[in-house]
GROMACS .gro file of C-alpha atoms in nm:
model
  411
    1UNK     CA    1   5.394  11.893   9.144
    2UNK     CA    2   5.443  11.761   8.791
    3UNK     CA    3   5.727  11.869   8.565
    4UNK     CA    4   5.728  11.793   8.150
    5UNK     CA    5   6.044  11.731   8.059
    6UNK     CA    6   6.139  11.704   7.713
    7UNK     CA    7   5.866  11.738   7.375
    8UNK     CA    8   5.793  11.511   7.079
    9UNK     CA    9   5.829  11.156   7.105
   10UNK     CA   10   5.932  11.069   7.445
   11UNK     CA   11   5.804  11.356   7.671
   12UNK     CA   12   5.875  11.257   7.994
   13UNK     CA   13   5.670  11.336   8.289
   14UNK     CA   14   5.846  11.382   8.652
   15UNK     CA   15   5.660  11.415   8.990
   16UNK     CA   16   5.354  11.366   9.160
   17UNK     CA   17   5.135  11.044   9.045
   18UNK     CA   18   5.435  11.013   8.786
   19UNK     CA   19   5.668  10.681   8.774
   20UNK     CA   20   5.969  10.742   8.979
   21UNK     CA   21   6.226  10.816   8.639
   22UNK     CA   22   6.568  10.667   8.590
   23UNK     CA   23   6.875  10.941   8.507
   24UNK     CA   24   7.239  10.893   8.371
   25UNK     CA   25   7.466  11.112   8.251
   26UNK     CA   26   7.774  11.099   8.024
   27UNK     CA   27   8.125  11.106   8.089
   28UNK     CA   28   8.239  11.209   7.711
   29UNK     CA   29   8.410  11.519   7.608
   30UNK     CA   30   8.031  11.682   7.500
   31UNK     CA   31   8.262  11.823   7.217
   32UNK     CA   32   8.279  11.507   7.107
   33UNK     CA   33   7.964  11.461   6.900
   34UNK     CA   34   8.003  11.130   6.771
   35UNK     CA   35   8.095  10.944   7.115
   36UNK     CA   36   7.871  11.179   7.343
   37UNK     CA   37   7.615  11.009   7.035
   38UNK     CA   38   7.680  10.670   7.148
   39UNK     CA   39   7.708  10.708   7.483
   40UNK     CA   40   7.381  10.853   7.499
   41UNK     CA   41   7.281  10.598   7.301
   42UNK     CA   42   7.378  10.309   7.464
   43UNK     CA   43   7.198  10.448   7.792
   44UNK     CA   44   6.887  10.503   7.675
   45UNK     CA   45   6.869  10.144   7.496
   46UNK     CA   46   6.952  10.062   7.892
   47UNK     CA   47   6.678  10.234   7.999
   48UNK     CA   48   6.785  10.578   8.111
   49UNK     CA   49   6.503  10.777   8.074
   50UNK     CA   50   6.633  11.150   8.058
   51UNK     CA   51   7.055  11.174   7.996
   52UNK     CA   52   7.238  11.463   8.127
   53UNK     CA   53   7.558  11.622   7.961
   54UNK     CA   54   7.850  11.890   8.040
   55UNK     CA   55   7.801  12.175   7.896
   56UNK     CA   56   8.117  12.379   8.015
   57UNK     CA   57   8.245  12.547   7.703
   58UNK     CA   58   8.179  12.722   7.361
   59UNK     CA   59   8.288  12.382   7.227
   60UNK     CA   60   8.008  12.188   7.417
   61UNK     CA   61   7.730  12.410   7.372
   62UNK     CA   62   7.784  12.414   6.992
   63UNK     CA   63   7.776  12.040   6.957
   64UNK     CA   64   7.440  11.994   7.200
   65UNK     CA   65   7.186  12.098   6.846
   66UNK     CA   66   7.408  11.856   6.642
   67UNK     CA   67   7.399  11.580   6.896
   68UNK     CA   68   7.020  11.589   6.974
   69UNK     CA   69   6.963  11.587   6.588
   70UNK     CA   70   7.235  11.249   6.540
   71UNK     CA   71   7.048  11.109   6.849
   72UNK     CA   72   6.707  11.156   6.624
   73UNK     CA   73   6.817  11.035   6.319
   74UNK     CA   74   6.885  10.681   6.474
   75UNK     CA   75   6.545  10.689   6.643
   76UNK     CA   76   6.636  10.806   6.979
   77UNK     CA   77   6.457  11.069   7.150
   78UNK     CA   78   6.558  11.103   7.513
   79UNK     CA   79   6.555  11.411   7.635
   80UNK     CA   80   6.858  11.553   7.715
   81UNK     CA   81   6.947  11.775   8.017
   82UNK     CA   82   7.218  12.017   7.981
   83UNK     CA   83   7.480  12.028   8.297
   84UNK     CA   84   7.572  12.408   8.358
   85UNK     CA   85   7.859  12.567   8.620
   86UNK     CA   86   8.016  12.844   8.696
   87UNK     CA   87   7.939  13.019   8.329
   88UNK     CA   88   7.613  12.895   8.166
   89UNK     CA   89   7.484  13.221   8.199
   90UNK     CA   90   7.752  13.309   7.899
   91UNK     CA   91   7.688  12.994   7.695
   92UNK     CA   92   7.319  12.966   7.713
   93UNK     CA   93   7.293  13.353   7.584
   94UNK     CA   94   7.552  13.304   7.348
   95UNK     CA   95   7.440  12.953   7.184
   96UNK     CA   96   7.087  12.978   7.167
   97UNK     CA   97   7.031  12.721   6.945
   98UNK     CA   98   7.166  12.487   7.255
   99UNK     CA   99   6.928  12.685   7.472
  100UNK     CA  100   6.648  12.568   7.264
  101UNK     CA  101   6.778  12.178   7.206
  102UNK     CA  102   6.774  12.093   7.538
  103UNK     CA  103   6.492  11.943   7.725
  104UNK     CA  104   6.632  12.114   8.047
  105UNK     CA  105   6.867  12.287   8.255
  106UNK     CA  106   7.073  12.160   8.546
  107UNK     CA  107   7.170  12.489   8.778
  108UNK     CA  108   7.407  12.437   9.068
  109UNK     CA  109   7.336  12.792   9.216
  110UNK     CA  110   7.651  12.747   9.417
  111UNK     CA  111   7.848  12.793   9.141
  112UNK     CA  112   7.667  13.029   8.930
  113UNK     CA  113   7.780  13.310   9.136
  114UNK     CA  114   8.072  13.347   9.268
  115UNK     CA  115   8.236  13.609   9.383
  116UNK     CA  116   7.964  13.790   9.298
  117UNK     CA  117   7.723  14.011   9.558
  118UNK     CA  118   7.410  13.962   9.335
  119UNK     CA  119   7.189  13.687   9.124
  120UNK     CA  120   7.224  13.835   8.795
  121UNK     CA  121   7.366  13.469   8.629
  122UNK     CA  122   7.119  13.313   8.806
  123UNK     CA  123   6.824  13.522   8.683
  124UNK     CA  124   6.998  13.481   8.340
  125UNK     CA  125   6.989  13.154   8.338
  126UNK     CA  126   6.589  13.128   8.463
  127UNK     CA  127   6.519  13.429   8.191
  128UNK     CA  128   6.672  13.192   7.917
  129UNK     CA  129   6.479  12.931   8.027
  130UNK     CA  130   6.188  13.081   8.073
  131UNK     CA  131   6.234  13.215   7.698
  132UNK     CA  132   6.254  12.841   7.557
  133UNK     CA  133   5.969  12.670   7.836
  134UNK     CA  134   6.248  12.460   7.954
  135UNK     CA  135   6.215  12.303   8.297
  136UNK     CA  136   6.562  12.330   8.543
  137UNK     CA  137   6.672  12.122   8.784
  138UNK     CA  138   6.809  12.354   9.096
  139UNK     CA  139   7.093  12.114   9.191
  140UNK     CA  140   7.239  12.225   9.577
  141UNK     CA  141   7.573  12.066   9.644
  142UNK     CA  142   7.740  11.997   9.951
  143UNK     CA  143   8.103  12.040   9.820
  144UNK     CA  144   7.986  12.335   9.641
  145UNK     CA  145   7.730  12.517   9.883
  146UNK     CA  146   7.658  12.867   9.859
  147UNK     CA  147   7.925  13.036  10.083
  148UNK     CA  148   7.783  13.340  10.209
  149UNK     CA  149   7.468  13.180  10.307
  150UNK     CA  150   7.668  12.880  10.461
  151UNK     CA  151   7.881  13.144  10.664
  152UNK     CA  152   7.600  13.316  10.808
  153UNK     CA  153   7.438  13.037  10.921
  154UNK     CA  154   7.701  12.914  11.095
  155UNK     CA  155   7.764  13.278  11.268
  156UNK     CA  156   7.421  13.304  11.351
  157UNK     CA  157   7.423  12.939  11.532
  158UNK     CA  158   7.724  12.991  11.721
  159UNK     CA  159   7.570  13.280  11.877
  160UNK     CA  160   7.317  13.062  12.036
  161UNK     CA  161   7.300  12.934  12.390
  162UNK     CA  162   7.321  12.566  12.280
  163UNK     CA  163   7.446  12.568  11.940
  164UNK     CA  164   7.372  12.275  11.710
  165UNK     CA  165   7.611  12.032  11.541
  166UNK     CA  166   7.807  12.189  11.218
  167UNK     CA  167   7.641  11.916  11.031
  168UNK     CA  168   7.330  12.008  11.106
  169UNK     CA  169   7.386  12.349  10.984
  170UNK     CA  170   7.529  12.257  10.673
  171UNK     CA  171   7.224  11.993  10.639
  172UNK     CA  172   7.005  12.295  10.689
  173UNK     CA  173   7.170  12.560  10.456
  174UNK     CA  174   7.122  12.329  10.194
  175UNK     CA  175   6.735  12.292  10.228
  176UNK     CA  176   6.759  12.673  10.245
  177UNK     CA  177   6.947  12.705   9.962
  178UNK     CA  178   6.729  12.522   9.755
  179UNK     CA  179   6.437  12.649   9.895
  180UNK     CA  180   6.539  13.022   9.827
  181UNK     CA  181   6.678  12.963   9.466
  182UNK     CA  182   6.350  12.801   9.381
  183UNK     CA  183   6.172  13.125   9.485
  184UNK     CA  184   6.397  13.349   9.334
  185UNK     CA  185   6.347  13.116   9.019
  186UNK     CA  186   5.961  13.204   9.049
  187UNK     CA  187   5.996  13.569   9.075
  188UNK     CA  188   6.192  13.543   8.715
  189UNK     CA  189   5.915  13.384   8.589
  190UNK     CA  190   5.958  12.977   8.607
  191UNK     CA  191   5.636  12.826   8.705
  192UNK     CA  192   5.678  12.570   8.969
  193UNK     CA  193   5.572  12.312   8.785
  194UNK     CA  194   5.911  12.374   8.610
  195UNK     CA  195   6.150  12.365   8.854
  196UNK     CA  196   6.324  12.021   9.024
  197UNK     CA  197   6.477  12.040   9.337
  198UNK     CA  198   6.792  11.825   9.457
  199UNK     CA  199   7.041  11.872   9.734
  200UNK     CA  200   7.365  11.596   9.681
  201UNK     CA  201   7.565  11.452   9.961
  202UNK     CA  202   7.803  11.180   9.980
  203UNK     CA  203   7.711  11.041  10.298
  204UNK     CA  204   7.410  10.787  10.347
  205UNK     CA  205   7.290  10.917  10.625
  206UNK     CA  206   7.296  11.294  10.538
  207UNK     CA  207   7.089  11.172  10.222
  208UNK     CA  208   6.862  11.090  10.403
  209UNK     CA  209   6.800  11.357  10.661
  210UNK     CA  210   6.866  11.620  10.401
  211UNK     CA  211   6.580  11.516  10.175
  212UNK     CA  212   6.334  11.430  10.458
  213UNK     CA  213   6.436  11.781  10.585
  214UNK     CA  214   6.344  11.922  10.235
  215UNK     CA  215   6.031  11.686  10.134
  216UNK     CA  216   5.827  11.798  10.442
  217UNK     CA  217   5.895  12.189  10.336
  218UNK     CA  218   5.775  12.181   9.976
  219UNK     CA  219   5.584  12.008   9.699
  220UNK     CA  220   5.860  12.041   9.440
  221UNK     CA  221   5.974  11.776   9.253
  222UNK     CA  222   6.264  11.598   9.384
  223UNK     CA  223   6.592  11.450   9.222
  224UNK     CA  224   6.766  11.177   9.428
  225UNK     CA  225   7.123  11.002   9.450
  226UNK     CA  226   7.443  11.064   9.656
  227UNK     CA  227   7.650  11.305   9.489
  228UNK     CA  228   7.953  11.076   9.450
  229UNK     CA  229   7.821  10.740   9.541
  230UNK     CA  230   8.202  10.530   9.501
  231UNK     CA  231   8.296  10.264   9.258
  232UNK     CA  232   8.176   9.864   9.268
  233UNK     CA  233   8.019   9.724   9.578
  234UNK     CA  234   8.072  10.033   9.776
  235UNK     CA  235   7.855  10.252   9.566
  236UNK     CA  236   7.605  10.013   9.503
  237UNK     CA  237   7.555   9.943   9.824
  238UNK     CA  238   7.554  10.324   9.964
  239UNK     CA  239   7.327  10.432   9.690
  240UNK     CA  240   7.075  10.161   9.750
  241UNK     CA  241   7.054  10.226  10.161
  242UNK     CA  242   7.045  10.584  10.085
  243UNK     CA  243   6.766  10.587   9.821
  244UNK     CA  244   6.566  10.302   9.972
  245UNK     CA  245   6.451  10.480  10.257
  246UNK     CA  246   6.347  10.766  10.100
  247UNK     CA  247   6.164  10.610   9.804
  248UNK     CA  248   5.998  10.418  10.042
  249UNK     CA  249   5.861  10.706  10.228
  250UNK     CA  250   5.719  10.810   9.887
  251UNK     CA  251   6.000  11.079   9.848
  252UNK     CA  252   6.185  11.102   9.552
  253UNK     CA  253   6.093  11.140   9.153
  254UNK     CA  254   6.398  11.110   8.977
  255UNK     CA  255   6.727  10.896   9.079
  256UNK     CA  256   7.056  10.895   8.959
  257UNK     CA  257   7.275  10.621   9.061
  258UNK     CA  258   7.658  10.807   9.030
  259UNK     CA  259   7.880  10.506   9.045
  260UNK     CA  260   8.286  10.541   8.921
  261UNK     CA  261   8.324  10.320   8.634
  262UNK     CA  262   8.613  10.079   8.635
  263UNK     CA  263   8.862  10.172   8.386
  264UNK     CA  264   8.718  10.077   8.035
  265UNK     CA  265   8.423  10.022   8.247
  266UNK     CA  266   8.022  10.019   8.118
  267UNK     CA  267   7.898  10.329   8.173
  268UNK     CA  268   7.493  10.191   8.189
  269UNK     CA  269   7.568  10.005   8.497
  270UNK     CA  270   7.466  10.328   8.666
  271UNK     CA  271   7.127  10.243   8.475
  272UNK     CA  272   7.104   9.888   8.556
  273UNK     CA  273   7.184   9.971   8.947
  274UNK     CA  274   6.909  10.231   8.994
  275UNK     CA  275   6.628  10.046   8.768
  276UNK     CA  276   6.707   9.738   8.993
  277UNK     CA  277   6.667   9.967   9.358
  278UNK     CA  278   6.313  10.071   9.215
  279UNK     CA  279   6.235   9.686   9.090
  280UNK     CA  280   6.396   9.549   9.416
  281UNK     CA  281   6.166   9.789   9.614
  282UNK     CA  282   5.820   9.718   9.356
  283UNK     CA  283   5.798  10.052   9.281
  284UNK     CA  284   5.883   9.996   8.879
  285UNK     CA  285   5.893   9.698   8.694
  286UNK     CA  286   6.233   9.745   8.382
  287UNK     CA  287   6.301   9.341   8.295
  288UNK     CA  288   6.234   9.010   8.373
  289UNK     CA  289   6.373   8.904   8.713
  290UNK     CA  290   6.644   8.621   8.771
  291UNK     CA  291   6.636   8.431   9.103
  292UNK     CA  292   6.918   8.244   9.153
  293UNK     CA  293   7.109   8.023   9.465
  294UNK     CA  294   7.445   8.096   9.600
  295UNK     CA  295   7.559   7.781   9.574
  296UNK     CA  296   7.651   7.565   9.832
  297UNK     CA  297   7.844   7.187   9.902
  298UNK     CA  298   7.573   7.026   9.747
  299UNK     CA  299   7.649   7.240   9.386
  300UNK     CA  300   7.977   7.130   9.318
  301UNK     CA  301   7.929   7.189   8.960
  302UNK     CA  302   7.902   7.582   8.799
  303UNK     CA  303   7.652   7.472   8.574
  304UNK     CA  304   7.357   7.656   8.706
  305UNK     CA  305   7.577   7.969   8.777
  306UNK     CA  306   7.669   7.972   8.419
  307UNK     CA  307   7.288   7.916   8.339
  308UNK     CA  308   7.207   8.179   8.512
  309UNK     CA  309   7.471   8.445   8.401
  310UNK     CA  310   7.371   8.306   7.983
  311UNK     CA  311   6.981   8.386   8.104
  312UNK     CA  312   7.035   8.713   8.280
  313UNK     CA  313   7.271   8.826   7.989
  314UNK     CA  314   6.972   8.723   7.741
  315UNK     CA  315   6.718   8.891   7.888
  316UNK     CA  316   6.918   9.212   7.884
  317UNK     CA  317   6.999   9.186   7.551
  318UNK     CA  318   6.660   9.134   7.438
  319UNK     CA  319   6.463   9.362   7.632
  320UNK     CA  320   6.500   9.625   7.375
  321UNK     CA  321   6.328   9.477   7.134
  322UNK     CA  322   6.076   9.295   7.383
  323UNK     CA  323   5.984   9.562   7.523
  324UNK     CA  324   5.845   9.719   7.189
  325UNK     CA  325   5.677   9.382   7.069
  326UNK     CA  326   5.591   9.230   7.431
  327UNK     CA  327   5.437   9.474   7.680
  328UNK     CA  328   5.410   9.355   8.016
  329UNK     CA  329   5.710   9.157   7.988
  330UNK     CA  330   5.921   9.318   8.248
  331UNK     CA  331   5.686   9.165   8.523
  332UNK     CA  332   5.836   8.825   8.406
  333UNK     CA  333   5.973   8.601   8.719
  334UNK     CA  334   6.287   8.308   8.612
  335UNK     CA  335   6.431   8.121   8.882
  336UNK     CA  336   6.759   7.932   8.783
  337UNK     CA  337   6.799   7.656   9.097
  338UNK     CA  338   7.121   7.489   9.169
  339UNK     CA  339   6.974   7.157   9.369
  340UNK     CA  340   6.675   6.948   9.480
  341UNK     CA  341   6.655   7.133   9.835
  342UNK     CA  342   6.510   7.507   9.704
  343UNK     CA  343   6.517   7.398   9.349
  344UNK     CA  344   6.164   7.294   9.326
  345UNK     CA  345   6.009   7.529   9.574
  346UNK     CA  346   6.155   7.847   9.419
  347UNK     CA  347   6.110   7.716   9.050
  348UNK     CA  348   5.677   7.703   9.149
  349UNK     CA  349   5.665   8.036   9.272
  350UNK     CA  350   5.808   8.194   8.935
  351UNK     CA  351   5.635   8.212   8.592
  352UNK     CA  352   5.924   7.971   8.472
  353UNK     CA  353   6.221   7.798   8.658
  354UNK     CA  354   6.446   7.541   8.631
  355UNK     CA  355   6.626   7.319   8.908
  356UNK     CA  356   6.933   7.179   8.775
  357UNK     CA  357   7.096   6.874   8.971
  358UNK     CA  358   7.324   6.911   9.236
  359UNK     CA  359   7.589   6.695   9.356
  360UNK     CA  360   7.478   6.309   9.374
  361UNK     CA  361   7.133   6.391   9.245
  362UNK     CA  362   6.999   6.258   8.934
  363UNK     CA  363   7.124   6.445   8.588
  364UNK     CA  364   6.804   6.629   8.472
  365UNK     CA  365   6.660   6.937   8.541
  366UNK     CA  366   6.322   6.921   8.576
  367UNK     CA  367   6.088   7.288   8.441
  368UNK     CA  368   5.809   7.460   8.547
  369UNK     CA  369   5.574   7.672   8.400
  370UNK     CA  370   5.343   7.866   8.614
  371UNK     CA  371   5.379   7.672   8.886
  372UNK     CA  372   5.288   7.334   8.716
  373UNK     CA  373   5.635   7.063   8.594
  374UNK     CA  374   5.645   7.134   8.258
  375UNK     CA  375   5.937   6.887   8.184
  376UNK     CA  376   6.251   6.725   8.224
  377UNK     CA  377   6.547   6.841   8.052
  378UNK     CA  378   6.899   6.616   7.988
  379UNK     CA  379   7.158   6.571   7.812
  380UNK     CA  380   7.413   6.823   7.699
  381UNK     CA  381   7.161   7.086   7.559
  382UNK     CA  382   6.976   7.188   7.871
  383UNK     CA  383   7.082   7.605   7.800
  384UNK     CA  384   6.933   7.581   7.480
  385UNK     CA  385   6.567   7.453   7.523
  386UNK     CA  386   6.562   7.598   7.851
  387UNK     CA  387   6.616   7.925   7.618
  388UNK     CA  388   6.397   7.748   7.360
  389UNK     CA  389   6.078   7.718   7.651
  390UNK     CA  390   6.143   8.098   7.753
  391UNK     CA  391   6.089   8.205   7.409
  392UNK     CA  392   5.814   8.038   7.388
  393UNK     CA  393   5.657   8.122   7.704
  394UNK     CA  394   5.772   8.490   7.621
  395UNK     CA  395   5.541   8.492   7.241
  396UNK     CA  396   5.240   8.318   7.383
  397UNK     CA  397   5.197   8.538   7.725
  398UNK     CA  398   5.286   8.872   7.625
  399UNK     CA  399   5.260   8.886   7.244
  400UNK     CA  400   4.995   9.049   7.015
  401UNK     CA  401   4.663   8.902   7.134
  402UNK     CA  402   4.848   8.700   7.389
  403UNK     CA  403   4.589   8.529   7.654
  404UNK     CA  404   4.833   8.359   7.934
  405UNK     CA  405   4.782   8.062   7.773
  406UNK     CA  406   4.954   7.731   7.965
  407UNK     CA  407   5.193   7.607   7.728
  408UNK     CA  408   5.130   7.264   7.655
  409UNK     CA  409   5.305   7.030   7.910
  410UNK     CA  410   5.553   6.798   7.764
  411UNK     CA  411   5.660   6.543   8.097
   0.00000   0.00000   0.00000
């Protein structure tokens, strides 16, 4: 099932035969027009390809219009997903204009509602969407899981003679969950190629069962990530073993890497993370790829570490802008060696490496192109032309009329 997300510009397409798509979302006050601006901003340059905000308040559902139309005006046309709890039944009826500026609609239908004996928020929300032809994203939660249904599930399994683990159950009610909401969502007259499925845990493992559960029991499109996936190595880690497997299996058509930032942190590290799981695992290409040693006894010095930090940080920066004037250039391969021992080797097998000298060896650094020595940097400039070659290598393979030319050897 394919979903359209989004109009104009940037459409983007989610499901099916469609590239597996990269989320964020903020972490602004939505309020906030100018910083929720550049927030967005700065993920999308990343590479986020659809950027979800809270909208939890009159306050936030005023400002959505007035963002969408800053984003515009500086050339920036992600589509933006609105986040709704507990009352976006109330906001999307009373700001319509937000209603319509969206591209679509995140529902958690555990918290749409409660306390209450009936769906009447839920249909709301659907009817308003429906109104506008926005797609919505039916977004089951663990640490918010529909109650009642959770309750009787459990009752019911307890009754049997050999009952089945509570985590089972819960794993269960949340494929039901979704399931039923989706159908309900169809009866108030979504199409299902306009509704996303996703059901968050926090646990690897439950990730995965939970979505194989839920991929083998419908063709919806299906939103990825651990709900809370940690901070640093620990959510990097956990989101990449949870969505490996799955993406692998061919399940999956969004991600969302949801990493805690480090105080003051970069909030497109979340970006960076989940483009590099689908590069990692050659299902999408984003930017050139570094490969770089360790570092061992015999690379005493930090030179090729700090080589390979000044490349990676390059590339990022200019990927924008390459991207627009250099298509293909995200399949680009760099290896940055530290010694004679893989230096070589690795350097071949990339479209353009460099071995610098480890301890005792000889102070050059010999380059290759394509497989083939190039030549043999020295001297106290080696970042530079090294720079200087990719550049080059960078106009005269991917540019306008660009033919893979060799670039002529200079031993």
């Amino acid at each position: 099932m394919t979903v359209k997300v989004g109009s104009g510009p940037s459409p983007v397409r989610v499901g099916w035969e469609a590239p597996v798509v990269v989320q964020s979302m903020t972490n602004t006050d939505t309020a906030d027009v100018a910083s929720t601006i550049e927030q967005v901003q700065a993920l999308a340059l990343a590479g986020s390809e659809l950027v979800r905000v809270t909208v939890n308040n009159d306050d936030a559902a005023a400002a959505v219009p007035h963002i969408v139309e800053g984003l515009a005006k500086r050339g920036i046309h992600v589509p933006i997903v609105g986040d709704f709890h507990y009352n976006g039944h109330l906001l999307l009826r009373k700001f319509p204009a937000c209603a319509k500026s969206l591209a679509k609609y995140r529902i958690n239908p555990g918290n749409v509602s409660i306390g209450r004996k009936d769906d009447d928020n839920f249909r709301t929300m659907v009817e308003v969407a429906v109104q506008h032809q926005k797609p919505v994203r039916i977004g089951v939660n663990w640490g918010s899981l529909d109650q009642a249904l959770l309750t009787k599930m459990m009752d019911a399994n307890s009754k049997k003679a050999s009952p089945e683990p509570a985590r089972d159950v819960m794993m269960e009610a949340m494929v039901v969950s979704a399931l039923d909401n989706a159908a309900a969502a169809e009866r108030y007259g979504l199409r299902r190629d306009q509704i996303i499925l996703s059901a968050k845990v926090s646990g690897v493992r439950d990730l995965i069962d939970v979505y194989t559960a839920l991929a083998s029991r419908c063709d919806h499109a299906l939103h990825l990530g651990l709900t809370e996936a940690g901070m640093g190595a620990k959510g990097i880690v956990a989101s990449a073993a949870g969505l490996a497997p799955l993406l692998l299996a061919g399940i999956g058509d969004t991600i969302r890497v949801s990493l805690t930032p480090a105080p003051g942190g970069d909030r497109t590290e979340e970006v960076h993370v989940a483009q590099q799981i689908l590069q990692s695992l050659s299902i999408r290409s984003f930017m050139p790829q570094v490969t770089s040693c360790p570092g061992c006894g015999r690379t005493t010095s930090t030179y090729f570490q700090e080589l390979a930090e000044q490349i990676q940080t390059y590339l990022r920066a200019s990927m924008p802008e390459w991207r627009r004037q250099y298509p293909g250039v995200e399949e680009l391969k760099l290896a940055v060696m530290g010694c004679i021992v893989n230096g070589p080797g690795e350097s071949k097998h990339a479209n353009l490496g460099i071995s610098l000298p480890g301890t005792f060896e000889d102070p050059v650094a010999p380059v290759y192109v394509d497989g083939k020595l190039f030549t043999t940097l020295r001297g106290d400039n080696i970042v530079q032309e090294f720079q200087q070659i990719l550049d080059r290598y960078v106009t005269s393979h991917y540019g306008q009329g660009a033919k893979s030319e060799e670039l002529v050897e200079v031993v």
